[in-house]
PDB file of C-alpha atoms in Angstrom:
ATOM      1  CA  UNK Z   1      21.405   7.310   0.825  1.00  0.00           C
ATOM      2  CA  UNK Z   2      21.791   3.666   2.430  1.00  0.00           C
ATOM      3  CA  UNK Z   3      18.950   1.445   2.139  1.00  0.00           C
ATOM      4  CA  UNK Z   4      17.930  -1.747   3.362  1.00  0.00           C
ATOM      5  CA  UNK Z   5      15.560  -3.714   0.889  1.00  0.00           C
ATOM      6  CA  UNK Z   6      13.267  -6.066   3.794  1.00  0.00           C
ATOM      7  CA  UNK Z   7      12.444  -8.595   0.711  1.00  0.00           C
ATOM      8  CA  UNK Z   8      14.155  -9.345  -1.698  1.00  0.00           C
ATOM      9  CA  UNK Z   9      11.489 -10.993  -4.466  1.00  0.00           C
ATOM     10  CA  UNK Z  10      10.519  -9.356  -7.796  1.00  0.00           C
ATOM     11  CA  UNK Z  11       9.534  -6.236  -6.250  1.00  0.00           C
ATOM     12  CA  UNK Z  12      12.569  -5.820  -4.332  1.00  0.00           C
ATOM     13  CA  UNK Z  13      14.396  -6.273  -7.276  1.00  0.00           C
ATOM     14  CA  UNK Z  14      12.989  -3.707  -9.322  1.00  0.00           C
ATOM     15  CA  UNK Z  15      13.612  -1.310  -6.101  1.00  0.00           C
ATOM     16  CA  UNK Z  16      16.792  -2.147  -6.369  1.00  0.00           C
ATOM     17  CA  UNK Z  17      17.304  -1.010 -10.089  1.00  0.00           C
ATOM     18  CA  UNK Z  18      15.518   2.463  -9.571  1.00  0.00           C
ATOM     19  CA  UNK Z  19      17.425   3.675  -6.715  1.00  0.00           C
ATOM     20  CA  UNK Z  20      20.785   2.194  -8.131  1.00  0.00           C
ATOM     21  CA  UNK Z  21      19.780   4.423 -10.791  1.00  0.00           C
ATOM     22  CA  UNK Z  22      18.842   7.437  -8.536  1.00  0.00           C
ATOM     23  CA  UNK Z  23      22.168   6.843  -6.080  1.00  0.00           C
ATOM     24  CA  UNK Z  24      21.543   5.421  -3.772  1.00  0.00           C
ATOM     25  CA  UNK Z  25      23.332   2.213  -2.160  1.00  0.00           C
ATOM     26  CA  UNK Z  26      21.765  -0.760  -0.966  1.00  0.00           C
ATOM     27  CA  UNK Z  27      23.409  -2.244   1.858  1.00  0.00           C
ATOM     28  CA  UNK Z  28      21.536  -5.106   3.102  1.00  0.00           C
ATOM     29  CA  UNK Z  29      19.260  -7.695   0.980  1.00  0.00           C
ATOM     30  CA  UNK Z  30      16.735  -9.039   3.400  1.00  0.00           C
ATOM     31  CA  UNK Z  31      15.734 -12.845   2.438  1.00  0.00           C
ATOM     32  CA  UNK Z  32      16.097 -14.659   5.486  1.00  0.00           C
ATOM     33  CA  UNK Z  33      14.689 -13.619   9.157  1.00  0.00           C
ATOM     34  CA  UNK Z  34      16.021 -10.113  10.199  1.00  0.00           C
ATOM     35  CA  UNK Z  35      17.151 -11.642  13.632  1.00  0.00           C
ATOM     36  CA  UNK Z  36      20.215 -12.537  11.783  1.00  0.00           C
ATOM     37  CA  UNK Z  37      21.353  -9.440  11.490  1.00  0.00           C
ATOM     38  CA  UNK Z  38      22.978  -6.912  13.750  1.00  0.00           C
ATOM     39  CA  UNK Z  39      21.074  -3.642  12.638  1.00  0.00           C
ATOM     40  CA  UNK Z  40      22.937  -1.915  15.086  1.00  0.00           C
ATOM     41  CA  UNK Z  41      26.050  -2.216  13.894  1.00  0.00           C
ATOM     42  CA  UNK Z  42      25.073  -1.138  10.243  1.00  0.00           C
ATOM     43  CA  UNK Z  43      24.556   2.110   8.480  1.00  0.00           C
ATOM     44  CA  UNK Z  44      20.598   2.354   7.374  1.00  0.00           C
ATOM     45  CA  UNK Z  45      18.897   5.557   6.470  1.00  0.00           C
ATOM     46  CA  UNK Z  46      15.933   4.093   5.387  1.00  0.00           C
ATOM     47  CA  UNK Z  47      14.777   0.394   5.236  1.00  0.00           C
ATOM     48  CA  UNK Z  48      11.681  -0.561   2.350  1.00  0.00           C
ATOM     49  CA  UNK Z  49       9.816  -3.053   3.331  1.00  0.00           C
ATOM     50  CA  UNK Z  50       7.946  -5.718   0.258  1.00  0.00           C
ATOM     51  CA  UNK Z  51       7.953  -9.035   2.178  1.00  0.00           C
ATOM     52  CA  UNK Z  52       5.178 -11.247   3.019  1.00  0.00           C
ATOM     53  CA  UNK Z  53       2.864 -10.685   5.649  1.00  0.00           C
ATOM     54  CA  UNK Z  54       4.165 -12.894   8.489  1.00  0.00           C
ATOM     55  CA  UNK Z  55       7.015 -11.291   8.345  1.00  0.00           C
ATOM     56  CA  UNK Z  56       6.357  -7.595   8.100  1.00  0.00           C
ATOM     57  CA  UNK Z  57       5.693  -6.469  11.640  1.00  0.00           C
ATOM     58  CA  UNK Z  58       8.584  -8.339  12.920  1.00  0.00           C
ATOM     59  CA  UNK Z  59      10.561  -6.690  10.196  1.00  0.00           C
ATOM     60  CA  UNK Z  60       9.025  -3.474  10.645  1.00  0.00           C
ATOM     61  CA  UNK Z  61       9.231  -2.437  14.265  1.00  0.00           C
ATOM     62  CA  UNK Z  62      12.720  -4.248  14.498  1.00  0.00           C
ATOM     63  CA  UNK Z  63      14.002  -1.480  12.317  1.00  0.00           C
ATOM     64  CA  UNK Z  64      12.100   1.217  14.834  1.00  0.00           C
ATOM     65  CA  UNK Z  65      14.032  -0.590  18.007  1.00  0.00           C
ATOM     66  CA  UNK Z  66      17.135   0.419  15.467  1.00  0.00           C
ATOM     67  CA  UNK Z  67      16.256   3.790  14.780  1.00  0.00           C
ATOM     68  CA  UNK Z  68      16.269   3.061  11.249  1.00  0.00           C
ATOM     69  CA  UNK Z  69      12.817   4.546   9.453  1.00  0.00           C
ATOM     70  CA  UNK Z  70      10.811   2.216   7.432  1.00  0.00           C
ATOM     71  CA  UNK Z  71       8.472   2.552   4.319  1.00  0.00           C
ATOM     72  CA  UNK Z  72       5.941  -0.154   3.523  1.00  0.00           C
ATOM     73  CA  UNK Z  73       4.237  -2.000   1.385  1.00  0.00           C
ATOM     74  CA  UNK Z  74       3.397  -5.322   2.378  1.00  0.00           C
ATOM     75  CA  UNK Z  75       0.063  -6.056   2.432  1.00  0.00           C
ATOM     76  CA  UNK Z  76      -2.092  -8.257   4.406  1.00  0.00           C
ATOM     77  CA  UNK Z  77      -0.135  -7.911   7.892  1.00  0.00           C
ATOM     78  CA  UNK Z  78      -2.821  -5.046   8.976  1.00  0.00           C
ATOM     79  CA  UNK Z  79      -4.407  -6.432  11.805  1.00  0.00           C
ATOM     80  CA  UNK Z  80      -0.757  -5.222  13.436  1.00  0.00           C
ATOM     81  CA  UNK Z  81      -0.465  -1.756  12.205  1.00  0.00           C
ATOM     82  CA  UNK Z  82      -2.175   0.005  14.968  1.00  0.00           C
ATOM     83  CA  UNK Z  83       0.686  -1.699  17.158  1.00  0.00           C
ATOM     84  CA  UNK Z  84       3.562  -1.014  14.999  1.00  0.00           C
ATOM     85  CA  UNK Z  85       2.531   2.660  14.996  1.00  0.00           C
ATOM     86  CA  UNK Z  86       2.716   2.806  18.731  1.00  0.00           C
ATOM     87  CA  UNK Z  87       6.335   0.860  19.066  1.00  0.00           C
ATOM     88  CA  UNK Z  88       7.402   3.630  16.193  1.00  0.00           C
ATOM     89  CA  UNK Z  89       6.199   6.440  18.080  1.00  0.00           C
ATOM     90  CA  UNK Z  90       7.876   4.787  21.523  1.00  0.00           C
ATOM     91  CA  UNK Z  91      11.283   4.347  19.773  1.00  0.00           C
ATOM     92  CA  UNK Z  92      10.566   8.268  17.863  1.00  0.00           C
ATOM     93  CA  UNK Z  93      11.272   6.735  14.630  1.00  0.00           C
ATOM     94  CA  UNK Z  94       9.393   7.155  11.186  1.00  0.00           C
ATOM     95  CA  UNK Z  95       6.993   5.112   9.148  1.00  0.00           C
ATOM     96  CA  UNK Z  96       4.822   5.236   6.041  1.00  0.00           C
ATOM     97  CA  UNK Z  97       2.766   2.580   5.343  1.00  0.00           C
ATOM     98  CA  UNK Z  98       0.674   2.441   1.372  1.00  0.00           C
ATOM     99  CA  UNK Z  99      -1.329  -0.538   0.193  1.00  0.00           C
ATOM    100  CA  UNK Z 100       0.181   1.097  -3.381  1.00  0.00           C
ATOM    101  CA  UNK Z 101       2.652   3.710  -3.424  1.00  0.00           C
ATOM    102  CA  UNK Z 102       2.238   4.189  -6.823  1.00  0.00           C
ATOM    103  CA  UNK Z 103       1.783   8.021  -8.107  1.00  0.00           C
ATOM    104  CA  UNK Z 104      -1.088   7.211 -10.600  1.00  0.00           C
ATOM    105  CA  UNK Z 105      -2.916   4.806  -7.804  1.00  0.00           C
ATOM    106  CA  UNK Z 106      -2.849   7.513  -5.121  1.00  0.00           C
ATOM    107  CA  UNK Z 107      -4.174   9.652  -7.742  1.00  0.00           C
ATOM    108  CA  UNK Z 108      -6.792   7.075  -8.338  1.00  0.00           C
ATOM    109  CA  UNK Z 109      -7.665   7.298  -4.522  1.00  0.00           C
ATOM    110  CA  UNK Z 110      -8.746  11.214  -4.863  1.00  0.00           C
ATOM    111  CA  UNK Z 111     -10.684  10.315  -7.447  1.00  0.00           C
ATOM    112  CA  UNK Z 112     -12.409   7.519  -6.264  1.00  0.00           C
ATOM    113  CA  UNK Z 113     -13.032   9.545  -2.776  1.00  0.00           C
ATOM    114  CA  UNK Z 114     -14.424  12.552  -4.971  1.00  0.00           C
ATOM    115  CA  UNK Z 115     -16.565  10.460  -7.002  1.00  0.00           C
ATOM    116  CA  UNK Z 116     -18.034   8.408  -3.653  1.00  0.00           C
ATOM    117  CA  UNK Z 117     -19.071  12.101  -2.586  1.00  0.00           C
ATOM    118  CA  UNK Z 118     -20.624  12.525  -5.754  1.00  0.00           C
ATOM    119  CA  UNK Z 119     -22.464   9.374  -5.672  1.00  0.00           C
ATOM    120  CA  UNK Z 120     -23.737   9.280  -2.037  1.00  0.00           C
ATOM    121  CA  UNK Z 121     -27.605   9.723  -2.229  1.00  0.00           C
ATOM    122  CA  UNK Z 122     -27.792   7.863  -5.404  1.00  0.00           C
ATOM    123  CA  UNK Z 123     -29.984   5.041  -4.610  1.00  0.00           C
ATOM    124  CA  UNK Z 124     -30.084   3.549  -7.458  1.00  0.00           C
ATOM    125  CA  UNK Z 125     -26.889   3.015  -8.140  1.00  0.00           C
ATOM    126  CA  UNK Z 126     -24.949   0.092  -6.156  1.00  0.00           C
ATOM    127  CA  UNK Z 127     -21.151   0.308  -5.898  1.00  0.00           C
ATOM    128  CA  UNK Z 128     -18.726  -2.398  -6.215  1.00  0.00           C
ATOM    129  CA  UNK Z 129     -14.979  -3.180  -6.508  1.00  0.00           C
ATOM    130  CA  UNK Z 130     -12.722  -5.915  -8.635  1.00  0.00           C
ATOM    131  CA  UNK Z 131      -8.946  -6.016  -8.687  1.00  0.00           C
ATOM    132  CA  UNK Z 132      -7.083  -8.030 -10.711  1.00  0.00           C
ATOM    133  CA  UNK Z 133      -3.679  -9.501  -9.573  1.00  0.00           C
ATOM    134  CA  UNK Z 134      -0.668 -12.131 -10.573  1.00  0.00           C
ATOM    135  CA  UNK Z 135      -0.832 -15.335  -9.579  1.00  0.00           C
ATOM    136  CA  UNK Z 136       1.971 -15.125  -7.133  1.00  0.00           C
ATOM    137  CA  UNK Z 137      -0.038 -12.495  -5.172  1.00  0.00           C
ATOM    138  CA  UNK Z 138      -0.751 -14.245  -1.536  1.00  0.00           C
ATOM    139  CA  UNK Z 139      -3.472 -11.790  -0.286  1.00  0.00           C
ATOM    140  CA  UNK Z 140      -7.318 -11.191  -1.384  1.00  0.00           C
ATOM    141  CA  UNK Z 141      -8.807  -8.864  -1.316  1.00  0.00           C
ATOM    142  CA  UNK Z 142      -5.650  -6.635  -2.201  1.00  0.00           C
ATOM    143  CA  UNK Z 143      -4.667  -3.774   0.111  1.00  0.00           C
ATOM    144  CA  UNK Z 144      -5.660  -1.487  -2.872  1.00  0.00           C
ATOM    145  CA  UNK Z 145      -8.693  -2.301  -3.001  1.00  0.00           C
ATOM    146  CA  UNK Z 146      -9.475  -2.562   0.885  1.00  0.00           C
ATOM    147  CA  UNK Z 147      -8.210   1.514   0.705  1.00  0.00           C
ATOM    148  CA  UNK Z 148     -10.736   2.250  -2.095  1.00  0.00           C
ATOM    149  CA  UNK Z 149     -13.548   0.133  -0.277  1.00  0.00           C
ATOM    150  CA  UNK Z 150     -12.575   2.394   2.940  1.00  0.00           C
ATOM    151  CA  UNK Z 151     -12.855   5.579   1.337  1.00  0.00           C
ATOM    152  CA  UNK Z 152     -16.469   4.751  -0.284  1.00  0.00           C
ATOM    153  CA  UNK Z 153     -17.316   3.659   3.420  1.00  0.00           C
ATOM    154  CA  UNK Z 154     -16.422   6.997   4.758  1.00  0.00           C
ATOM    155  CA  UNK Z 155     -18.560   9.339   2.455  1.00  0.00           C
ATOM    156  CA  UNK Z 156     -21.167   6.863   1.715  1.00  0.00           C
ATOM    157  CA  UNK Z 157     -24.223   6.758   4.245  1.00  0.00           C
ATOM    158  CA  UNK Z 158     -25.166   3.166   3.902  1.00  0.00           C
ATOM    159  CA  UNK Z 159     -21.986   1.191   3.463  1.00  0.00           C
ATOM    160  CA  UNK Z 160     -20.629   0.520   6.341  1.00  0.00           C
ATOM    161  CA  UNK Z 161     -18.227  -2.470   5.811  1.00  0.00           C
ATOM    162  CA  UNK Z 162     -16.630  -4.342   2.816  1.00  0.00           C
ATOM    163  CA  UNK Z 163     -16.816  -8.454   2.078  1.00  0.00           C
ATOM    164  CA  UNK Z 164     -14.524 -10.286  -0.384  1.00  0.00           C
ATOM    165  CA  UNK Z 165     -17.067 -11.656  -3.319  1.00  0.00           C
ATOM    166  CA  UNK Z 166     -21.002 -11.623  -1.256  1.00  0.00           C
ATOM    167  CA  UNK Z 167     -21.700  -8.595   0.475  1.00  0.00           C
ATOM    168  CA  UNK Z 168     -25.044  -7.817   2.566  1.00  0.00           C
ATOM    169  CA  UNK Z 169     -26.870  -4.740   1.541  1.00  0.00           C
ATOM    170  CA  UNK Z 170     -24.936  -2.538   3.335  1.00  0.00           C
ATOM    171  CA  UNK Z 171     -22.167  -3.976   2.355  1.00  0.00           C
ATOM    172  CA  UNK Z 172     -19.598  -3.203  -0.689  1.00  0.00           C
ATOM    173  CA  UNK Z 173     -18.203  -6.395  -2.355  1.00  0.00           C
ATOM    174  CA  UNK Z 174     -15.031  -6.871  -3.687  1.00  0.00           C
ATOM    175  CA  UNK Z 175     -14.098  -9.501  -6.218  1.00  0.00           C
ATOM    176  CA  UNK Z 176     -10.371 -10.832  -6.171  1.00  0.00           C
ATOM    177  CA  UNK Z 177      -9.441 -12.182  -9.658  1.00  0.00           C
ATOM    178  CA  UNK Z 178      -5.718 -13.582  -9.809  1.00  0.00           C
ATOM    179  CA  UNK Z 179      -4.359 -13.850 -13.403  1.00  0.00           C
ATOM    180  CA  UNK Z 180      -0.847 -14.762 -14.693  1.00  0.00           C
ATOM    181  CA  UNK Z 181       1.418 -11.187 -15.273  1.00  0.00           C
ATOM    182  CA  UNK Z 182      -0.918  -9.071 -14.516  1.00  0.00           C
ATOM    183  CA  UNK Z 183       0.964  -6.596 -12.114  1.00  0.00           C
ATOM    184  CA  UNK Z 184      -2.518  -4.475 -10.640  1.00  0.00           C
ATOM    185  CA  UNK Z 185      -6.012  -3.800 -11.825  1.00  0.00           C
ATOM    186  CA  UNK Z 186      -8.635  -2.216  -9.758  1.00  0.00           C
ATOM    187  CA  UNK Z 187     -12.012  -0.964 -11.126  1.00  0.00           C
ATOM    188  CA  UNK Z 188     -14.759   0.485  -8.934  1.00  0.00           C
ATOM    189  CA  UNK Z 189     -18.604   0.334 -10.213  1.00  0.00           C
ATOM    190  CA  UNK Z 190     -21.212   2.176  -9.839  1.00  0.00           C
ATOM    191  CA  UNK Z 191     -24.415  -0.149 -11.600  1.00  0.00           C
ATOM    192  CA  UNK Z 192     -27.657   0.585 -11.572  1.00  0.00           C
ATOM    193  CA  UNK Z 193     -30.910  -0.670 -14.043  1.00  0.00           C
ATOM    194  CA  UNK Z 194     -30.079   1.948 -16.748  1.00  0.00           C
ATOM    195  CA  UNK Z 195     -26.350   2.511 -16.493  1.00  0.00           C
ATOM    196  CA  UNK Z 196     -22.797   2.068 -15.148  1.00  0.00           C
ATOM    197  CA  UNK Z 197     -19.825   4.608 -13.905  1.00  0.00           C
ATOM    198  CA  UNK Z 198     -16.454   3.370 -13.955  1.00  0.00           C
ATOM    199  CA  UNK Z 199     -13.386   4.579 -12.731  1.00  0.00           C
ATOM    200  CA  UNK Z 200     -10.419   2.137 -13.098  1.00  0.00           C
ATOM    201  CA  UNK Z 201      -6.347   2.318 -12.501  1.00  0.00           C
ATOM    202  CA  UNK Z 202      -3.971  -0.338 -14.633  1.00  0.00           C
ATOM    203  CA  UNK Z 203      -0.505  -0.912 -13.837  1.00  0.00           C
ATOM    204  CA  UNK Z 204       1.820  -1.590 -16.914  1.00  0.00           C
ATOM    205  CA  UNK Z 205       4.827  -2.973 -14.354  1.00  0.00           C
ATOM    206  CA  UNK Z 206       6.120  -2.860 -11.324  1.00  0.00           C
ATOM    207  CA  UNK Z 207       7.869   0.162 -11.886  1.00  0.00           C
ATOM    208  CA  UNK Z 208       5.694   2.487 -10.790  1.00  0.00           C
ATOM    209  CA  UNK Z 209       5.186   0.745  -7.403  1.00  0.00           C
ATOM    210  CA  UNK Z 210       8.717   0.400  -7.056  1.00  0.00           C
ATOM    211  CA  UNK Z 211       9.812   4.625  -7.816  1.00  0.00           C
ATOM    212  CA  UNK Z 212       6.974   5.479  -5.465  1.00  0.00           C
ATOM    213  CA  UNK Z 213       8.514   3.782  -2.831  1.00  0.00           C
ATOM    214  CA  UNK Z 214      11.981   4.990  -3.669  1.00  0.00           C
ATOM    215  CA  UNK Z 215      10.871   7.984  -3.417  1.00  0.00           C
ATOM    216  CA  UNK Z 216       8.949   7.738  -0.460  1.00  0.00           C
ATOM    217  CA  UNK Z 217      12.665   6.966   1.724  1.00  0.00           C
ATOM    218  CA  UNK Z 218      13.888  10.178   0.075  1.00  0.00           C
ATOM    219  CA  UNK Z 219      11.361  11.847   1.701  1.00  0.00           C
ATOM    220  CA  UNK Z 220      10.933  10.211   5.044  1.00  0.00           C
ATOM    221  CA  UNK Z 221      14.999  10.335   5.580  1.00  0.00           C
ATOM    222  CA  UNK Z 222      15.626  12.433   8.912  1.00  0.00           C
ATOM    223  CA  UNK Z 223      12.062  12.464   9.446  1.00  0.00           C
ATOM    224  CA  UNK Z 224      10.195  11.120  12.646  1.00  0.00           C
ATOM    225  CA  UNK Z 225       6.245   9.983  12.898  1.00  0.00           C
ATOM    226  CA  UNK Z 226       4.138   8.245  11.342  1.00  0.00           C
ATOM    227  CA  UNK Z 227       3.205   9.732   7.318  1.00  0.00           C
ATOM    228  CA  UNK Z 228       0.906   8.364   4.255  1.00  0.00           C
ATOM    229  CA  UNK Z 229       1.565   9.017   0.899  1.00  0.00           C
ATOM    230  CA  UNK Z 230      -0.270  11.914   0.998  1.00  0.00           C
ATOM    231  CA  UNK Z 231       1.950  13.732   2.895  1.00  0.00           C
ATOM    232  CA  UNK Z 232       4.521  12.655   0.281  1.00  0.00           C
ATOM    233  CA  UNK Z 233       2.722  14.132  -2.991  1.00  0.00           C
ATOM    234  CA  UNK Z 234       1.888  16.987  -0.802  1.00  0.00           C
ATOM    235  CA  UNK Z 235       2.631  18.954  -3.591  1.00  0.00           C
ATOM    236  CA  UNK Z 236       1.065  17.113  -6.074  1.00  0.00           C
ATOM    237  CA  UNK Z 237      -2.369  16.163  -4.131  1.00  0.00           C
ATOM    238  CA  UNK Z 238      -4.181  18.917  -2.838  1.00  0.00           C
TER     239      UNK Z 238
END
């Protein structure tokens, strides 16, 4: 398979190594804009995308206008996504878009949705969120943690909305830590007067993000519409 790596930083990197390792070819190194290159006249299956976020929507529905799927996991460009979905399903391409696409993480986000179930009706217990990132991390809150605040929202009858450090009552609130090497920490907390429930995920490298996404392009290859990660570990995540 022919990839296109839409970032080339530490991430990209690693990407690069695991699906060298798998077989596949990369065949364009994005670090620079994307205007500078004629898509059209290349040969892309899939294109990864682990820029910044100014630059992913341009990135992204560029490579739709090519007919060359994307997967991505830039974070922080979401304000756009409802957009880019609608130019992907104009051109009839294919997109998946994870704030992690780490297997253990989207693991994590069953749990944390199961648990949320669990804990709805349990007044006196408050929930809240802290993740834990590298200094060279440009976002806050991370796009982790705005998926785990998201699904406590949906099965918890009085959250309604998240806030990065002070959060109203109905509120959930997320604290952004950044730390030198860390690669990803999240921990969600349920408190009350007598007790706490944790659940927490910790990344050990990049790896992890980086095969997740790899494999994510083997799947969407040939594909068309718009997918989550779910759909990937189909088999896995019932």
């Amino acid at each position: 398979m022919k990839l296109a790596l839409l970032g080339y930083g530490k991430m990209g990197k690693t990407i690069e190594e695991i699906a060298v390792n798998r077989g596949h070819e990369i065949v364009l190194k994005l670090e620079e804009d994307i205007d500078t290159f004629e898509l059209d006249k290349m040969e892309i299956d899939v294109a990864i995308d682990f820029s910044v976020p100014k630059a992913a929507f341009k990135n992204i529905t560029t490579c739709f206008k090519n007919n060359i799927p994307v997967v991505c996991g830039t974070t922080g460009w979401l304000d756009d996504y409802e957009k880019a979905v609608d130019i992907c399903k104009k051109e009839d391409s294919a997109f998946i878009y994870a704030s992690n696409f780490s297997v253990g993480v989207n693991l994590f986000f069953e749990l944390n949705r199961k648990l949320a179930k669990m804990m709805n009706g349990m007044s006196d217990y408050e929930v809240e969120i802290e993740e834990i990132h590298h200094t060279q991390k440009q976002d806050a809150p991370s796009g982790t943690a705005i998926s785990l605040a998201q699904q406590i929202i949906t099965e918890n009858d009085k959250k309604n909305n998240w806030q990065l450090d002070h959060a109203e009552e109905d509120e959930i609130p997320v604290k952004a830590k950044r730390i030198e090497n860390v690669p990803g920490t999240h921990t969600v907390s349920y408190i009350s007067k007598i007790d706490t429930i944790e659940i927490m995920h910790t990344a050990k490298s990049r790896e992890g993000f980086a095969l997740g996404a790899v494999i994510s392009a083997e799947w969407i290859k040939d594909k068309k519409g718009v997918f989550t990660m779910k759909d990937v570990l189909s088999d896995q995540i019932k």
